[in-house]
C-alpha atoms as one frame of an Amber mdcrd trajectory, in Angstrom:
protein
 -81.138  72.511 -22.774 -81.760  68.883 -23.684 -85.381  67.951 -24.381 -87.062
  64.635 -25.158 -85.201  62.356 -27.552 -88.227  60.898 -29.295 -88.435  61.632
 -33.018 -90.462  64.427 -34.556 -93.141  63.767 -37.124 -91.749  63.698 -40.657
 -89.690  66.891 -41.016 -88.360  68.742 -44.023 -84.688  68.061 -43.288 -82.841
  65.674 -40.995 -79.174  66.538 -40.461 -76.712  64.059 -38.955 -73.983  65.926
 -37.068 -73.798  69.379 -35.452 -70.279  70.435 -36.424 -69.708  73.460 -38.662
 -71.307  71.953 -41.774 -74.344  70.553 -39.971 -74.905  73.631 -37.808 -74.582
  76.138 -40.656 -76.862  74.024 -42.858 -79.455  73.736 -40.092 -79.464  77.467
 -39.353 -79.691  78.465 -43.015 -82.528  76.057 -43.813 -84.472  76.865 -40.652
 -84.180  80.581 -41.359 -85.710  79.836 -44.782 -88.751  78.428 -43.020 -88.022
  74.704 -43.171 -88.616  72.266 -40.320 -85.209  70.870 -39.382 -83.973  68.288
 -36.892 -80.316  67.647 -36.028 -79.120  64.335 -34.590 -75.825  64.585 -32.700
 -73.922  61.539 -31.410 -72.289  63.362 -28.506 -73.539  65.464 -25.583 -74.372
  69.125 -25.268 -71.505  70.756 -23.369 -72.243  73.565 -20.922 -70.429  76.763
 -21.911 -69.850  77.515 -18.222 -67.601  74.426 -18.015 -65.084  75.690 -20.567
 -62.714  77.173 -18.036 -62.705  73.860 -16.189 -61.938  72.106 -19.477 -59.097
  74.545 -20.102 -57.676  73.734 -16.670 -57.991  70.030 -17.459 -55.914  70.621
 -20.602 -53.207  72.439 -18.646 -52.818  69.798 -15.959 -50.396  66.943 -16.672
 -52.796  64.263 -15.426 -55.005  64.747 -18.489 -54.360  64.180 -22.180 -55.741
  65.949 -25.246 -58.726  63.611 -25.582 -59.755  64.142 -21.950 -60.678  67.780
 -22.546 -63.839  66.909 -24.490 -64.410  63.435 -23.024 -63.288  61.439 -26.047
 -62.455  57.754 -25.744 -63.934  54.501 -24.530 -66.275  52.112 -26.374 -68.304
  54.938 -27.947 -65.234  56.254 -29.759 -63.382  53.005 -30.408 -61.489  52.687
 -33.676 -58.557  50.858 -35.209 -55.661  52.099 -37.324 -54.200  49.552 -39.730
 -52.222  51.784 -42.102 -48.476  52.341 -42.393 -48.733  55.514 -40.253 -50.703
  55.438 -37.014 -53.777  57.645 -37.270 -54.809  59.100 -33.862 -58.493  59.458
 -34.711 -59.746  60.580 -31.319 -57.419  63.585 -31.350 -58.927  64.720 -34.674
 -62.526  64.975 -33.538 -64.964  65.921 -30.808 -68.310  64.190 -30.467 -70.709
  66.749 -29.095 -72.844  69.716 -30.079 -70.403  71.930 -31.982 -68.262  69.066
 -33.252 -64.577  69.465 -33.946 -64.753  73.269 -33.927 -64.823  72.941 -30.137
 -61.095  72.129 -30.281 -59.913  73.514 -33.644 -57.230  76.185 -33.972 -59.484
  78.525 -35.937 -57.461  79.254 -39.106 -59.625  80.029 -42.149 -57.657  80.431
 -45.397 -59.420  79.975 -48.710 -58.249  77.209 -51.009 -56.204  78.550 -53.924
 -57.338  78.299 -57.531 -54.768  75.588 -58.289 -56.297  73.340 -55.620 -59.336
  72.889 -57.861 -57.227  72.143 -60.970 -54.640  69.550 -59.995 -55.121  67.284
 -63.002 -55.375  69.996 -65.650 -52.380  71.934 -64.257 -50.056  69.133 -63.172
 -51.454  65.871 -64.474 -51.978  64.744 -60.873 -54.999  63.404 -59.008 -58.209
  64.934 -60.383 -59.876  68.301 -60.915 -62.809  69.406 -58.805 -66.016  69.553
 -60.861 -66.385  73.160 -59.656 -63.873  76.025 -59.792 -62.717  78.604 -57.280
 -64.845  81.238 -59.011 -67.952  79.126 -58.380 -67.288  79.346 -54.650 -66.211
  82.982 -54.318 -69.579  84.347 -53.142 -69.996  81.435 -50.732 -66.495  81.973
 -49.347 -67.403  85.588 -48.597 -70.631  84.522 -46.912 -68.821  81.885 -44.851
 -66.320  84.480 -43.621 -69.191  86.733 -42.554 -71.159  83.921 -40.922 -68.183
  82.655 -38.905 -66.566  86.023 -38.268 -63.091  86.072 -39.800 -60.332  88.499
 -38.860 -57.791  89.160 -41.586 -56.044  91.592 -43.893 -55.443  91.847 -47.623
 -51.668  91.694 -47.209 -51.099  88.244 -48.725 -49.758  88.649 -52.286 -50.324
  84.949 -52.977 -53.964  84.735 -51.860 -56.678  83.980 -54.409 -58.739  86.954
 -55.634 -61.500  88.391 -53.466 -63.865  91.357 -53.700 -64.886  91.842 -50.074
 -62.850  93.014 -47.110 -62.578  90.718 -44.121 -65.303  91.194 -41.495 -62.718
  92.152 -38.847 -59.218  93.572 -38.733 -56.341  91.114 -38.520 -54.528  90.195
 -35.326 -51.185  92.014 -35.149 -47.943  90.046 -35.573 -46.262  88.827 -32.408
 -42.743  89.700 -31.312 -41.316  86.412 -32.546 -43.096  87.070 -35.858 -40.896
  90.150 -36.237 -37.790  88.016 -35.764 -38.989  85.527 -38.380 -39.936  88.371
 -40.739 -36.470  89.920 -40.515 -34.799  86.656 -41.541 -37.394  86.010 -44.245
 -36.817  89.448 -45.724 -33.131  88.631 -46.024 -34.103  85.409 -47.836 -36.727
  87.122 -50.051 -39.554  85.172 -48.385 -42.777  87.144 -47.989 -44.534  86.973
 -44.604 -48.153  88.008 -44.112 -51.062  87.761 -41.693 -53.335  84.763 -41.115
 -57.119  84.883 -41.586 -58.849  83.251 -38.655 -62.318  82.818 -37.178 -61.379
  84.574 -33.967 -62.761  87.920 -32.871 -60.216  90.726 -32.965 -63.114  92.942
 -31.825 -66.620  92.207 -30.494 -68.560  90.476 -33.269 -71.928  88.757 -33.603
 -72.654  89.054 -29.883 -69.324  87.526 -28.852 -66.415  89.240 -27.149 -63.008
  90.008 -28.580 -60.221  87.494 -27.911 -59.260  87.490 -24.234 -55.821  85.954
 -24.750 -56.219  82.745 -22.755 -53.716  81.051 -25.070 -55.452  77.653 -25.096
 -57.353  78.053 -28.392 -56.695  74.432 -29.237 -58.254  72.545 -27.546 -60.589
  75.008 -25.789 -61.500  78.704 -25.931 -63.018  79.701 -22.582 -64.288  83.102
 -23.785 -66.113  82.037 -26.953 -64.209  84.616 -29.014 -63.031  81.845 -31.323
 -65.845  80.661 -33.575 -67.307  77.248 -32.955 -70.406  75.645 -34.405 -72.505
  76.190 -31.269 -72.877  79.738 -32.654 -74.969  78.358 -35.513 -76.603  75.713
 -33.372 -78.054  78.552 -31.287 -79.187  80.377 -34.416 -80.735  77.194 -35.769
 -82.628  76.567 -32.543 -83.819  80.175 -32.426 -85.241  79.612 -35.920 -87.083
  76.487 -34.771 -84.574  73.676 -35.329 -84.718  70.778 -32.931 -81.303  69.420
 -31.844 -81.170  66.008 -30.156 -77.871  65.244 -28.445 -76.549  61.805 -27.466
 -78.460  60.371 -30.418 -75.901  58.519 -32.567 -77.344  57.504 -35.925 -76.978
  53.769 -36.422 -77.970  53.587 -40.078 -79.966  55.258 -42.819 -82.903  53.351
 -44.311 -84.093  53.802 -47.886 -87.291  53.075 -49.790 -87.985  49.856 -51.703
 -86.577  51.288 -54.934 -83.350  52.437 -53.309 -83.848  55.940 -54.653 -84.652
  57.917 -51.501 -83.693  57.779 -47.855 -86.754  57.373 -45.670 -85.380  57.510
 -42.138 -82.355  57.934 -39.912 -82.343  55.286 -37.203 -80.769  56.647 -34.030
 -80.187  55.311 -30.534 -80.782  57.076 -27.237 -78.777  56.647 -24.014 -81.224
  54.026 -22.730 -80.506  51.867 -25.798 -83.827  52.508 -27.535 -83.786  52.940
 -31.304 -85.971  55.536 -33.038 -86.698  56.335 -36.695 -86.595  59.955 -37.774
 -88.316  60.463 -41.126 -87.674  63.450 -43.390 -88.034  64.715 -46.933 -84.317
  65.505 -47.227 -81.291  64.141 -45.365 -77.853  65.702 -44.872 -74.922  63.710
 -43.500 -72.398  66.044 -41.863 -70.266  63.737 -39.705 -66.780  64.624 -40.910
 -64.234  62.731 -42.982 -64.332  59.495 -40.970 -67.804  59.038 -39.500 -69.564
  60.068 -42.727 -68.239  57.116 -44.766 -68.635  54.860 -41.735 -72.354  55.673
 -41.493 -72.839  54.971 -45.200 -70.987  51.671 -44.887 -73.093  50.727 -41.853
 -76.234  51.437 -43.907 -75.734  48.532 -46.303 -78.800  46.763 -47.664 -79.768
  44.296 -50.376 -79.880  47.185 -52.829 -76.581  48.590 -51.553 -74.589  45.591
 -50.308 -71.329  47.579 -50.226 -72.824  50.482 -48.319 -75.351  53.212 -48.996
 -74.560  55.558 -51.908 -71.557  53.384 -52.744 -72.265  52.130 -56.251 -68.916
  53.671 -57.241 -66.982  51.875 -54.487 -65.486  55.257 -53.521 -67.117  55.538
 -50.089 -64.299  55.482 -47.548 -61.536  55.649 -50.172 -59.144  58.508 -51.071
 -58.580  59.576 -47.463 -56.313  62.631 -47.409 -54.689  64.527 -44.575 -52.337
  67.450 -44.202 -49.114  65.939 -42.970 -47.328  68.324 -40.625 -43.677  69.196
 -41.240 -41.922  71.118 -38.492 -38.498  72.394 -37.487 -37.514  73.544 -33.995
 -34.720  75.910 -33.095 -32.913  77.426 -30.129 -32.089  81.124 -30.312 -29.215
  82.411 -28.228 -31.179  85.485 -27.237 -34.530  85.969 -25.545 -37.578  86.074
 -27.777 -39.748  86.872 -24.740 -42.521  85.243 -26.736 -45.596  84.174 -24.800
 -47.894  81.304 -25.731 -50.325  83.305 -27.857 -52.325  80.173 -28.616 -52.640
  80.781 -32.332 -50.550  81.659 -35.379 -50.318  85.307 -36.443 -47.953  85.047
 -39.446 -47.571  82.649 -42.375 -46.095  82.462 -45.847 -47.942  81.111 -48.879
 -45.005  81.864 -51.160 -44.338  78.152 -51.747 -47.945  77.197 -52.407 -48.631
  77.898 -56.075 -45.900  75.832 -57.681 -45.088  75.575 -61.388 -43.816  72.009
 -61.394 -45.852  69.060 -60.191 -43.347  68.249 -57.449 -42.756  69.317 -54.763
 -46.369  70.078 -53.969 -47.918  72.951 -52.062 -46.423  74.080 -48.763 -48.041
  76.499 -46.294 -45.433  77.829 -43.867 -46.634  78.618 -40.340 -44.628  80.651
 -37.815 -45.547  79.467 -34.343 -45.738  81.704 -31.313 -43.816  79.170 -29.271
 -41.855  80.000 -26.156 -40.569  76.557 -25.216 -41.616  73.840 -22.785 -43.459
  75.055 -19.700 -41.749  74.863 -16.307 -44.034  71.960 -15.440 -43.074  70.087
 -18.613 -39.397  70.630 -17.818 -39.848  69.411 -14.257 -41.810  66.331 -15.275
 -39.540  65.567 -18.208 -36.190  65.861 -16.439 -37.143  65.568 -12.785 -35.473
  68.878 -11.987 -36.673  71.022  -9.082 -35.538  74.025  -7.034 -32.456  75.819
  -8.308 -31.913  73.255 -11.065 -35.427  73.885 -12.348 -34.972  77.666 -12.277
 -31.761  77.373 -14.263 -33.420  75.038 -16.761 -36.389  77.358 -17.199 -34.079
  80.319 -17.686 -32.251  78.444 -20.449 -35.106  76.577 -22.098 -38.063  78.973
 -21.917 -38.338  82.182 -23.901 -35.742  81.451 -26.577 -37.332  78.565 -28.468
 -38.583  78.839 -32.047 -40.811  76.637 -34.147 -41.775  76.777 -37.811 -44.416
  74.402 -39.136 -45.950  73.606 -42.485 -48.999  71.928 -43.895 -48.275  70.062
 -47.112 -50.307  68.700 -49.977 -51.176  65.000 -50.109 -52.607  63.376 -53.213
 -55.729  61.191 -53.054 -54.867  57.497 -52.966 -57.594  54.802 -53.011 -55.577
  52.632 -50.616 -55.826  55.344 -47.956 -59.282  54.591 -46.701 -61.876  54.087
 -43.995 -63.417  50.643 -43.657 -65.418  48.771 -41.013 -63.474  46.639 -38.543
 -65.865  43.785 -37.836 -63.577  42.380 -35.145 -64.218  45.324 -32.814 -67.504
  47.008 -31.989 -68.634  50.242 -30.350 -71.045  50.658 -27.452 -74.001  49.876
 -29.741 -72.478  46.763 -31.271 -71.530  48.375 -34.584 -68.185  47.691 -36.282
 -65.745  50.498 -35.509 -64.011  52.540 -38.216 -60.627  51.313 -39.301 -58.415
  54.093 -40.648 -55.649  53.124 -43.044 -53.459  56.133 -43.805 -50.050  56.468
 -45.417 -48.198  59.587 -46.492 -47.019  58.913 -50.055 -44.014  60.190 -52.015
 -45.677  63.431 -53.119 -46.256  64.557 -49.524 -42.822  63.354 -48.410 -41.169
  65.477 -51.108 -43.238  68.489 -50.010 -42.289  67.961 -46.353 -38.595  67.732
 -47.236 -38.954  70.932 -49.256 -40.681  72.652 -46.330 -38.014  71.583 -43.854
 -35.213  72.832 -46.095 -36.885  76.266 -46.160 -37.461  76.170 -42.399 -33.842
  75.284 -41.746 -32.651  78.195 -43.905 -34.852  80.627 -41.997 -33.690  79.461
 -38.585 -30.042  79.442 -39.641 -30.378  82.986 -40.979 -31.807  83.998 -37.589
 -28.703  82.620 -35.905 -30.665  79.819 -34.272 -29.482  76.279 -33.722 -31.791
  73.667 -35.270 -32.772  71.235 -32.524 -35.116  68.872 -34.329 -37.299  68.155
 -37.337 -40.375  66.049 -38.026 -39.794  62.534 -39.355 -41.237  62.924 -42.856
 -41.916  59.188 -43.076 -43.913  59.158 -39.835 -45.436  62.628 -39.450 -48.383
  63.620 -37.357 -51.592  64.491 -39.202 -52.969  68.019 -38.894 -56.375  66.562
 -37.929 -57.924  67.377 -41.317 -59.421  64.141 -42.748 -60.792  64.704 -46.266
 -61.836  62.955 -49.448 -63.730  59.848 -48.343 -67.000  60.612 -50.211 -65.500
  62.573 -53.076 -67.324  64.942 -55.401 -67.396  64.347 -59.147 -69.501  64.282
 -62.287 -69.009  60.568 -63.004 -71.156  58.356 -60.725 -68.790  55.470 -61.420
 -65.888  57.308 -59.734 -67.440  59.616 -57.139 -70.083  59.713 -54.418 -71.687
  63.175 -54.679 -72.329  65.613 -57.508 -71.683  69.365 -57.639 -74.808  69.955
 -55.553 -73.288  67.766 -52.786 -76.131  65.311 -53.435 -75.290  61.626 -53.708
 -75.458  60.159 -57.181 -77.413  57.148 -55.919 -80.106  58.726 -53.729 -81.973
  61.825 -54.763 -82.666  63.199 -51.273 -79.325  62.522 -49.564 -76.657  65.232
 -49.438 -73.245  65.254 -47.762 -71.777  68.388 -46.174 -68.253  67.542 -45.089
 -64.574  67.652 -45.948 -65.210  64.107 -47.121 -66.467  65.520 -50.454 -63.127
  67.195 -51.318 -61.634  65.578 -54.461 -58.201  66.997 -53.495 -57.075  68.588
 -50.263 -54.455  71.211 -51.062 -52.467  72.388 -48.055 -54.950  74.855 -46.568
 -56.948  74.331 -43.377 -60.300  72.950 -44.582 -62.989  74.364 -42.269 -63.765
  77.547 -44.218 -64.164  75.471 -47.383 -66.391  72.997 -45.509 -68.716  75.837
 -44.489 -68.516  77.351 -47.979 -69.657  74.120 -49.600 -72.409  73.706 -46.993
 -73.785  77.142 -47.875 -73.782  76.160 -51.548 -75.584  72.896 -50.758 -78.220
  74.801 -48.759 -79.366  76.595 -51.907 -79.888  73.298 -53.734 -81.677  71.627
 -50.810 -83.883  74.675 -50.361 -84.793  74.552 -54.057 -85.657  70.845 -53.818
 -87.958  71.496 -50.860
């Protein structure tokens, strides 16, 4: 329930953003006895409305961004790069953040993802190794509730079993697996933050099939789980309180306050001993750039010039096929089988590929009717031919950090508070293109072996992003080349930490949310020690 939006007296920790990083950080620090306040730009959504939001998603009159009320002056942005970046499909502004619409896959990064320069002479190494994060990965899986199995021969080492049993493979998975066995391609289960059994007070998956963009049952983890835990431990969460800027002391060594606006247009200053920015890969650098001052004319914590630079994404490579027999596959809503066989590569190129076998049945009858204008008998014949025998294989691929891929401020367009909007400039790069071509060659071989006809492939020069922005406030040991250190604390300000995919020096080809939460749990220990 929303309370007053006036600031608290000086608190221990002020967190900007209530997505997975912000919510987990808030809960962990509050449970350690610290006074915490969270400032969230978007509203608090009523859980009871989720079924209505699911229905909105299913109806043709509404688009993806309508489900969680994205768009308009509040969410204005520009995209000036060589590939259009659909920012408002990557994020949700509201309590719970982008986990409200995420798919829920939670693989760990592989060891090679932390060692790109030392292994391949590419990009840069992380200043921490996989082994440094192993205990935090295990804790993140427990905190979120991850269902999985130790059947992936390519997964990085682990000591603990998954908190829940895996989801079983679908029927179409068995068809893919048969062809992959013939091609000596290993297929295995997918770890995901989705309850395969009742867990942490939430039900098992109910099978609605609309996981992205909305889970009506709450069986899929989202950050409101930790928002509730944070509030139970005494955290105060203020929604519809977008932070306009961070203000620092006269020496430029500490942040003193987060200035936020309320729906009536009033600005307030929230003071704290420690600050954590957890706004995701785009809004985090934007807030730092908006917080420029005489001491930091290029943006707060930006003495390196790296704030906003090195934007990475996971370009999606897909291949569709038509099988001349019924798969009888239903829209499960999530992926139950993958292959990481092409992830840990020996040569520098092509880069990592994570194959994903989609539980895809084909276009819905409504999509067929709206697309072709067919009704009655014609529609029934079309549905009989086009639904239930479609196949889709996808892949996430590795993109290298490039300083020209970046987030800047577009001073020609402003949001509802008069601030310059973020401009996203994103291109794919030859390394990712080579990985996508490699992925599609594998996908084509699998479908051909199944006896399917390939009906289409992603344009590797103009792919869609997987909605995983990373790298824009990168971690490193050299303050001249990075924004935060191994503690996730900014080099420039001693009480400002960043918990976000924006700190990733490289992005691999694994879904990032588990690693985001893992790093947040690591940062909590350092912030707690400082307090």
